[in-house]
Coordinates of C-alpha atoms in Angstrom, one line a residue:
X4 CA 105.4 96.1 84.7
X5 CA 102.7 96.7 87.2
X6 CA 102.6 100.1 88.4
X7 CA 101.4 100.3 92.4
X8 CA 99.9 103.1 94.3
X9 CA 99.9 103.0 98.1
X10 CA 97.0 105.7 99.7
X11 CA 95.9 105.4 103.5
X12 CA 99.1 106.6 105.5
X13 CA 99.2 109.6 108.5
X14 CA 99.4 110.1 112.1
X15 CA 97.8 108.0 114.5
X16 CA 97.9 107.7 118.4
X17 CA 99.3 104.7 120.1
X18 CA 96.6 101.9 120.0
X19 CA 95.3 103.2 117.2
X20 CA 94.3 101.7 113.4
X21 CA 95.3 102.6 110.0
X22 CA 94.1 100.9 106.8
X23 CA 96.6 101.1 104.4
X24 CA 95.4 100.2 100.4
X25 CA 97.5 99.8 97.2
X26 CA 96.1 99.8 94.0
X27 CA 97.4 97.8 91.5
X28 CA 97.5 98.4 87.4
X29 CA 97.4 95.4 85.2
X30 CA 94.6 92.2 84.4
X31 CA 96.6 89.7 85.7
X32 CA 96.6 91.1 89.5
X33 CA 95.2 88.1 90.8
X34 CA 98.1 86.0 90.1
X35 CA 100.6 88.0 92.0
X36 CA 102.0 87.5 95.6
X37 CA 101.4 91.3 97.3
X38 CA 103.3 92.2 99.9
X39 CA 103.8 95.2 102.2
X40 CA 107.3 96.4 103.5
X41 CA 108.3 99.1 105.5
X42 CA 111.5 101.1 106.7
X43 CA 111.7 103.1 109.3
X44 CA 115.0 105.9 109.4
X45 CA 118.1 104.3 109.5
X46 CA 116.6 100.6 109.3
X47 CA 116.7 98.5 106.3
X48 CA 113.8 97.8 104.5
X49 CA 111.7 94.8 106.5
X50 CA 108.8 92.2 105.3
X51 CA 105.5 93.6 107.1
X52 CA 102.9 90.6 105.3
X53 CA 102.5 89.0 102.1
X54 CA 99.7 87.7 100.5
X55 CA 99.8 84.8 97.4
X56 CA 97.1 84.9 94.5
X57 CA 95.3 82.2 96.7
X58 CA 95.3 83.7 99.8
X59 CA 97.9 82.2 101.7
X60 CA 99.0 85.2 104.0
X61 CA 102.7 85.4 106.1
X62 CA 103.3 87.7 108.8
X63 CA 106.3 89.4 110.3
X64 CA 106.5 88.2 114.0
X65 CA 106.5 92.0 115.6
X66 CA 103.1 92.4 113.3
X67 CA 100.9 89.2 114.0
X68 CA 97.9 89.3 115.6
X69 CA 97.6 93.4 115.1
X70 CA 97.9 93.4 111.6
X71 CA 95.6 91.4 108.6
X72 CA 97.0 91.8 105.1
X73 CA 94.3 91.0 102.3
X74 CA 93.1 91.1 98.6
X75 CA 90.3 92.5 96.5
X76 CA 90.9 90.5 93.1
X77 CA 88.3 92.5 91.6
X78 CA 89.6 95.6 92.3
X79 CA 93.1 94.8 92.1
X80 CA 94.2 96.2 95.8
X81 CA 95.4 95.1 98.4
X82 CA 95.1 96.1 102.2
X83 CA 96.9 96.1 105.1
X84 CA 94.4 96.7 108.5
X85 CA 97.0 97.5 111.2
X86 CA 95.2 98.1 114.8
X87 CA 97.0 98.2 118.3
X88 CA 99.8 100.7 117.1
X89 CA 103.3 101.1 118.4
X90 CA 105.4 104.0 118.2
X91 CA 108.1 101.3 116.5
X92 CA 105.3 100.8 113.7
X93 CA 106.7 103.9 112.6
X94 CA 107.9 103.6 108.9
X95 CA 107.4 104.1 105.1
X96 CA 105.2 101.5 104.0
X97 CA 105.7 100.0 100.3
X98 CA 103.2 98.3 98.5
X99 CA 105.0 95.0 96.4
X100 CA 104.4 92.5 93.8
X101 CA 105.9 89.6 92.9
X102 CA 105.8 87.3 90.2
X103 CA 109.0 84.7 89.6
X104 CA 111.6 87.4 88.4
X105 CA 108.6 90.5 88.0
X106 CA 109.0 92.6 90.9
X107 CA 107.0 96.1 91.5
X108 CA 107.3 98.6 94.0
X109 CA 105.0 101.9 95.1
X110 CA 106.2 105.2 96.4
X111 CA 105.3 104.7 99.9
X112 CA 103.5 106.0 102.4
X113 CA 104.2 107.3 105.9
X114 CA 102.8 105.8 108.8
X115 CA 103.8 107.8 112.0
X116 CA 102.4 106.7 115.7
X117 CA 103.0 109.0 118.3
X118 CA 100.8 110.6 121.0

């Protein structure tokens, strides 16, 4: 079971940036789809970005072109750059990883954007 650690939440203005990372346990890191999920109160949980072991990255419409999801293999984390933020950005964020039926998730981390 990989264990993941999400780190790089807080409070930031609107049209700010956050970097969000999530370290990843495990020597087989590189092989695993990474994703990052968020809910916001009262919502259900919602696909932010994915990333596969090659690269390939998917984006939630409301996210694209503010957000870039990406890998360090060698460090097993993953990041999520979010820049231009909304005041509905506001959510946990959960680190994921997925491999057929192997399925990990962090503890979260708040994002909040308000002014």
């Amino acid at each position: 079971q990989v264990q993941l650690v999400e780190s790089g939440g807080g409070l930031v203005q609107p049209g700010g940036s956050l970097r969000l990372s999530c370290a990843a346990s495990g020597s087989i890191f590189s092989i695993y789809t990474m994703g990052w999920y968020r809910q916001a109160p009262g919502k259900q949980r919602e696909l932010v970005a994915t990333i596969t072991g090659g690269g390939s990255t998917n984006y939630a419409d409301s996210v694209k072109g503010r957000f870039t999801i990406s890998r360090d293999n060698a460090k097993n984390t993953v990041y999520l750059e979010m820049n231009s933020l909304k005041p509905e950005d506001t959510a946990v964020y959960y680190c994921n990883s997925n491999l057929g039926s192997l399925n990990s998730w962090g503890q979260g981390t708040q994002v909040t954007v308000s002014s």
